[in-house]
Coordinates of C-alpha atoms and ligand atoms in Angstrom, one line a residue:
M1 CA -62.6 -28.1 29.7
E2 CA -62.8 -24.4 29.0
V3 CA -59.7 -22.9 27.3
T4 CA -59.3 -19.3 26.4
R5 CA -57.8 -19.1 22.9
V6 CA -55.3 -16.5 22.0
Q7 CA -57.2 -15.7 18.9
E8 CA -60.3 -14.8 20.9
L9 CA -58.3 -12.5 23.2
A10 CA -56.9 -10.8 20.1
V11 CA -60.2 -10.2 18.4
G12 CA -61.5 -8.8 21.7
G13 CA -59.3 -5.7 21.0
L14 CA -57.0 -5.8 23.9
H15 CA -54.8 -2.8 24.5
E16 CA -52.6 -4.4 27.2
L17 CA -51.0 -7.8 27.2
P18 CA -52.5 -10.0 30.0
A19 CA -49.8 -10.7 32.7
Q20 CA -49.4 -14.4 31.9
F21 CA -48.0 -13.5 28.4
I22 CA -45.4 -10.9 29.7
R23 CA -42.0 -12.6 29.4
P24 CA -39.3 -12.1 32.0
A25 CA -37.3 -8.9 31.1
H26 CA -34.3 -10.7 29.6
E27 CA -36.5 -12.7 27.2
Q28 CA -38.5 -9.8 25.9
P29 CA -37.7 -9.1 22.3
E30 CA -36.9 -5.5 23.1
N31 CA -34.2 -6.6 25.4
S32 CA -32.8 -9.4 23.2
K33 CA -32.8 -8.0 19.7
A34 CA -31.6 -9.9 16.7
I35 CA -28.2 -8.9 15.4
D36 CA -28.0 -7.0 12.1
G37 CA -26.1 -7.9 9.0
I38 CA -26.1 -11.7 9.4
M39 CA -28.1 -13.9 7.1
V40 CA -29.0 -17.6 7.5
P41 CA -27.7 -19.9 4.8
V42 CA -29.9 -20.3 1.7
I43 CA -29.2 -23.5 -0.2
S44 CA -30.4 -24.5 -3.7
L45 CA -31.1 -28.2 -3.9
S46 CA -30.5 -28.1 -7.7
Q47 CA -26.7 -27.7 -7.4
P48 CA -24.2 -30.5 -8.1
H49 CA -24.5 -33.3 -5.5
D50 CA -21.0 -33.1 -4.0
M51 CA -21.3 -29.4 -3.5
L52 CA -24.7 -29.8 -2.0
I53 CA -23.5 -32.3 0.6
N54 CA -20.7 -29.9 1.6
E55 CA -23.0 -26.9 1.9
I56 CA -25.7 -28.7 3.8
S57 CA -23.3 -30.4 6.2
K58 CA -21.6 -27.1 6.8
A59 CA -24.9 -25.4 7.5
C60 CA -26.0 -28.2 9.9
S61 CA -22.7 -28.0 11.8
E62 CA -22.5 -24.2 12.1
W63 CA -26.2 -23.3 12.3
G64 CA -28.4 -26.3 12.6
F65 CA -30.6 -24.3 10.3
F66 CA -30.9 -23.3 6.6
L67 CA -33.4 -22.3 3.9
I68 CA -33.8 -24.5 0.8
T69 CA -34.9 -23.4 -2.6
D70 CA -35.4 -25.5 -5.8
H71 CA -36.9 -28.2 -3.7
G72 CA -39.5 -29.1 -6.3
I73 CA -42.7 -28.3 -4.3
S74 CA -44.8 -26.0 -6.4
S75 CA -45.7 -22.6 -5.1
S76 CA -49.4 -23.4 -5.8
L77 CA -49.2 -26.4 -3.4
I78 CA -47.6 -24.3 -0.7
Q79 CA -50.2 -21.6 -1.2
G80 CA -53.0 -24.3 -1.1
L81 CA -51.6 -25.6 2.2
Q82 CA -51.6 -22.1 3.6
E83 CA -55.1 -21.4 2.4
V84 CA -56.6 -24.5 4.0
G85 CA -54.9 -23.8 7.3
Q86 CA -56.0 -20.1 7.3
E87 CA -59.6 -21.3 6.5
F88 CA -59.6 -23.6 9.5
F89 CA -58.7 -20.7 11.9
K90 CA -61.5 -18.6 10.4
L91 CA -64.2 -21.2 11.4
P92 CA -66.6 -20.3 14.1
R93 CA -65.4 -20.9 17.7
E94 CA -67.7 -23.9 18.3
E95 CA -66.6 -25.6 15.2
K96 CA -62.9 -25.2 16.1
E97 CA -63.5 -26.3 19.6
S98 CA -65.0 -29.6 18.4
Y99 CA -61.3 -30.4 17.5
A100 CA -59.9 -29.4 20.9
N101 CA -56.9 -31.4 22.1
D102 CA -56.4 -32.5 25.7
P103 CA -52.7 -33.0 26.4
S104 CA -53.1 -33.6 30.1
N105 CA -55.1 -36.7 29.1
G106 CA -52.6 -37.8 26.4
K107 CA -54.7 -36.4 23.5
F108 CA -52.1 -34.3 21.7
E109 CA -53.7 -34.1 18.3
G110 CA -56.2 -31.4 17.5
Y111 CA -56.7 -27.7 18.2
G112 CA -54.7 -26.4 21.0
T113 CA -53.4 -23.5 23.2
K114 CA -50.7 -23.9 25.8
M115 CA -51.9 -23.1 29.3
T116 CA -50.0 -22.2 32.5
K117 CA -49.7 -24.9 35.1
N118 CA -48.9 -22.3 37.7
L119 CA -49.1 -18.5 38.0
E120 CA -45.3 -17.9 37.6
A121 CA -45.1 -19.8 34.3
K122 CA -45.5 -17.7 31.2
V123 CA -47.4 -18.7 28.1
E124 CA -46.9 -18.1 24.5
W125 CA -49.0 -16.0 22.2
I126 CA -50.1 -18.8 19.9
D127 CA -52.9 -21.2 19.0
Y128 CA -52.1 -24.3 16.9
F129 CA -53.5 -27.4 15.2
F130 CA -51.4 -30.5 15.5
H131 CA -51.9 -33.9 13.7
L132 CA -50.0 -36.8 12.4
M133 CA -49.6 -36.8 8.5
S134 CA -47.6 -40.0 7.8
P135 CA -47.4 -43.0 7.6
P136 CA -51.0 -43.4 6.4
S137 CA -51.5 -46.6 8.5
K138 CA -51.1 -44.6 11.7
V139 CA -52.9 -41.4 10.8
S140 CA -56.4 -40.6 12.3
Y141 CA -57.9 -38.8 9.4
D142 CA -61.1 -38.3 11.4
I143 CA -59.4 -35.7 13.6
W144 CA -58.1 -33.6 10.6
P145 CA -60.2 -30.5 9.9
K146 CA -63.2 -31.5 7.7
N147 CA -63.7 -27.8 6.8
P148 CA -62.5 -26.6 4.4
S149 CA -63.4 -29.7 2.5
S150 CA -60.1 -29.7 0.5
Y151 CA -58.0 -29.8 3.7
R152 CA -57.4 -33.5 3.4
A153 CA -56.6 -33.6 -0.3
V154 CA -54.2 -30.7 -0.1
T155 CA -52.5 -31.9 3.0
E156 CA -52.1 -35.4 1.6
E157 CA -50.5 -34.0 -1.5
Y158 CA -48.1 -31.9 0.6
T159 CA -47.3 -35.0 2.7
V160 CA -46.0 -36.8 -0.4
E161 CA -43.8 -33.9 -1.3
I162 CA -42.4 -33.3 2.2
L163 CA -41.6 -37.0 2.5
R164 CA -39.6 -36.8 -0.7
V165 CA -37.7 -33.7 0.5
T166 CA -37.1 -35.2 3.9
E167 CA -35.6 -38.3 2.4
E168 CA -33.4 -36.3 0.1
L169 CA -32.2 -34.2 3.1
L170 CA -31.5 -37.3 5.2
E171 CA -29.5 -38.8 2.4
L172 CA -27.4 -35.7 2.1
L173 CA -26.9 -35.5 5.8
S174 CA -25.9 -39.2 6.0
K175 CA -23.3 -38.6 3.3
G176 CA -22.1 -35.5 5.1
L177 CA -21.3 -37.8 8.1
G178 CA -19.4 -40.1 5.8
L179 CA -22.1 -42.8 5.9
E180 CA -24.1 -44.4 3.1
G181 CA -27.1 -42.5 1.9
K182 CA -29.7 -44.6 3.6
A183 CA -28.1 -44.6 7.1
L184 CA -30.0 -41.8 8.9
K185 CA -33.4 -42.8 7.4
S186 CA -33.0 -46.4 8.5
C187 CA -32.1 -45.3 12.1
L188 CA -35.2 -43.2 12.1
G189 CA -37.5 -46.1 11.4
G190 CA -37.1 -46.5 7.6
E191 CA -40.6 -46.6 6.1
E192 CA -42.0 -46.1 9.6
I193 CA -40.6 -42.6 9.9
E194 CA -43.4 -40.3 11.0
L195 CA -44.3 -36.8 9.9
E196 CA -46.4 -34.5 12.1
M197 CA -48.0 -31.2 11.1
K198 CA -48.2 -28.3 13.5
I199 CA -50.0 -25.2 12.1
N200 CA -48.9 -22.3 14.3
M201 CA -51.2 -19.3 14.4
Y202 CA -50.0 -16.1 16.1
P203 CA -52.8 -13.5 16.2
P204 CA -51.9 -9.8 16.3
C205 CA -50.5 -8.9 19.7
P206 CA -51.2 -5.6 21.5
Q207 CA -47.6 -5.4 23.0
P208 CA -45.4 -7.7 20.8
Q209 CA -42.2 -6.3 22.4
L210 CA -43.2 -8.0 25.7
A211 CA -44.3 -11.4 24.4
L212 CA -43.1 -14.4 22.5
G213 CA -45.0 -16.6 20.0
V214 CA -42.8 -19.6 20.8
E215 CA -40.2 -19.4 23.5
P216 CA -36.6 -20.4 22.9
H217 CA -36.4 -24.2 22.3
T218 CA -34.8 -26.9 20.2
D219 CA -37.2 -29.3 18.3
M220 CA -37.1 -32.9 19.6
S221 CA -37.7 -34.1 16.0
A222 CA -34.9 -35.4 13.7
L223 CA -35.7 -32.6 11.2
T224 CA -38.3 -29.9 11.0
I225 CA -39.4 -28.4 7.7
L226 CA -41.4 -25.3 8.0
V227 CA -43.1 -22.8 5.7
P228 CA -44.1 -19.4 7.2
N229 CA -46.5 -16.9 5.8
D230 CA -45.0 -13.5 4.9
V231 CA -45.1 -12.1 8.4
P232 CA -41.5 -12.4 9.8
G233 CA -40.9 -13.6 13.3
L234 CA -38.7 -16.7 13.3
Q235 CA -35.2 -16.2 14.9
V236 CA -32.4 -18.7 15.3
W237 CA -29.5 -18.6 17.8
K238 CA -26.0 -18.4 16.4
D239 CA -22.8 -17.8 18.3
G240 CA -24.5 -15.9 21.1
N241 CA -26.9 -13.8 19.1
W242 CA -30.5 -14.1 17.7
V243 CA -30.5 -13.9 13.9
A244 CA -33.8 -13.1 12.2
V245 CA -34.9 -15.3 9.4
N246 CA -36.0 -13.2 6.5
Y247 CA -39.0 -14.2 4.5
L248 CA -38.1 -15.8 1.1
P249 CA -41.1 -16.7 -0.9
N250 CA -41.5 -20.5 -1.5
A251 CA -38.3 -21.4 0.4
L252 CA -38.6 -24.0 3.1
C253 CA -36.9 -23.5 6.5
V254 CA -35.0 -26.6 7.7
H255 CA -34.2 -27.1 11.4
V256 CA -31.9 -29.8 12.6
G257 CA -33.7 -31.3 15.6
D258 CA -32.4 -33.2 18.7
Q259 CA -32.5 -36.7 17.1
I260 CA -30.1 -35.8 14.3
E261 CA -27.8 -34.1 16.8
V262 CA -27.7 -37.3 18.9
L263 CA -27.3 -39.6 15.9
G264 CA -24.3 -37.6 14.6
N265 CA -22.9 -37.4 18.1
G266 CA -22.9 -33.6 18.0
K267 CA -21.5 -33.0 14.5
Y268 CA -24.9 -31.4 13.5
K269 CA -26.4 -29.0 15.9
S270 CA -30.1 -28.9 17.0
V271 CA -30.9 -25.2 16.5
L272 CA -32.2 -23.1 19.3
H273 CA -35.0 -20.9 17.9
R274 CA -37.9 -18.7 18.9
S275 CA -40.7 -16.7 17.2
L276 CA -41.8 -13.2 17.7
V277 CA -45.3 -11.8 17.2
N278 CA -46.6 -8.8 15.3
K279 CA -48.8 -5.9 16.4
D280 CA -51.0 -5.7 13.4
R281 CA -50.8 -8.9 11.4
T282 CA -51.4 -12.6 12.0
R283 CA -48.2 -14.7 11.6
M284 CA -48.7 -18.3 10.7
S285 CA -46.3 -21.2 10.0
W286 CA -46.7 -24.8 9.0
A287 CA -44.1 -26.9 10.7
V288 CA -43.6 -30.5 9.7
F289 CA -41.7 -32.5 12.3
C290 CA -40.0 -35.6 11.0
V291 CA -39.7 -38.0 14.0
P292 CA -38.8 -41.7 14.5
P293 CA -41.5 -44.1 15.7
H294 CA -41.8 -44.2 19.6
E295 CA -40.0 -47.5 20.0
A296 CA -36.9 -46.5 17.8
M297 CA -33.7 -46.5 19.8
I298 CA -31.7 -43.4 19.1
G299 CA -28.1 -42.9 20.1
P300 CA -24.8 -41.8 18.5
L301 CA -24.0 -43.9 15.5
P302 CA -21.0 -46.1 16.1
E303 CA -19.4 -45.0 12.8
V304 CA -19.2 -41.4 14.0
V305 CA -17.7 -42.2 17.4
D306 CA -14.0 -42.7 18.1
D307 CA -11.3 -41.7 20.6
R308 CA -11.2 -38.2 19.4
N309 CA -15.0 -37.9 19.4
P310 CA -16.3 -40.0 22.3
V311 CA -20.0 -40.7 22.9
K312 CA -21.7 -37.5 24.1
Y313 CA -25.3 -38.6 24.4
S314 CA -27.1 -41.5 25.9
T315 CA -29.1 -44.0 23.8
K316 CA -32.8 -44.3 24.5
T317 CA -36.1 -44.8 22.8
F318 CA -37.7 -41.8 21.2
A319 CA -40.7 -42.3 23.6
E320 CA -38.4 -41.9 26.5
Y321 CA -36.6 -38.9 25.0
R322 CA -40.0 -37.2 24.4
Y323 CA -41.2 -38.0 28.0
R324 CA -38.0 -36.5 29.4
K325 CA -38.2 -33.4 27.2
F326 CA -41.9 -32.7 28.0
N327 CA -41.2 -33.1 31.7
K328 CA -38.0 -31.1 31.6
L329 CA -36.0 -34.0 33.0
P330 CA -32.3 -34.4 32.1
Q331 CA -31.7 -36.6 29.0
Ligands
LIG1 O1 -43.4 -20.3 13.8 C1 -42.2 -20.5 13.7 O2 -41.6 -20.0 12.8 C2 -41.5 -21.4 14.6 C3 -42.4 -22.5 15.2 C4 -41.7 -23.5 16.0 O3 -40.5 -23.4 16.4 C5 -42.3 -24.8 16.3 O4 -43.5 -25.0 16.0 O5 -41.6 -25.7 16.9
LIG2 FE1 -39.6 -25.2 16.9

């Protein structure tokens, strides 16, 4: 199946954005600018435990988004992860295409570009590489990039670190709900919890004010932990405004996803977010989605539901949630 990659359009030296990338007027960044003077929460993981629980649960309730520092992942590992991802996108076209995904046939992993199903639908200015990272027993390492040759070693090292940070965050979030530390992790499959990597690549865009890299959405994950490169673009929705996320070297961006919103019966918010693109520079981001296994049943935890806070979400398997979200069906 022939797919035109955004990266190829961009190197072709376009001056005008092709029509399928032009967002409806109200979505265009020039008509929906981020508000000035508001900063997303930045939280150090090295502060005293009780303070940390309070800060994180406040950020999850008010924003569904925050940056973390002092997370213990070395800057050299983050840089290594970024380098192997950049190297992949520099490979010759034919080599990248040998990893092409095919979502319409259920093959979600690999190299991808979203396409329009119909002429009215708009597409995003992005190519990506998506693959499962953990647990090792479920990972198809043969679809990970073989080039650069260090891709696997670096990504496996990052997996160990992100799993540690994910578990720490889930423990803090559990305690913020008044539950014991292991509660959320065990609802999300315990040791079967899955991590997925999506390397997002947004090439320079001839008319960035008319396009979006990723349209407004919430993540269907439990949590998403993302590192960007130094090209800004991520924005989060807060109280009726877009707020730009400033680049903070070595910080990790944490998004509350839909599954945590459901488990906490709405106490924590799944954050609406989008990303903009840049005229001259390539933006990249490495998003790790922490998701339950497909068969896990996810619904509001009985401990957080009472007469004053009745059940707000239905309980269903993650597979069903995913199917409904992909097909834009009500949950
Ligand atoms: O690139 C970004 O900063 C956001 C990407 C994103 O929202 C996603 O991959 O779900
Ligand atoms: Fe997202």
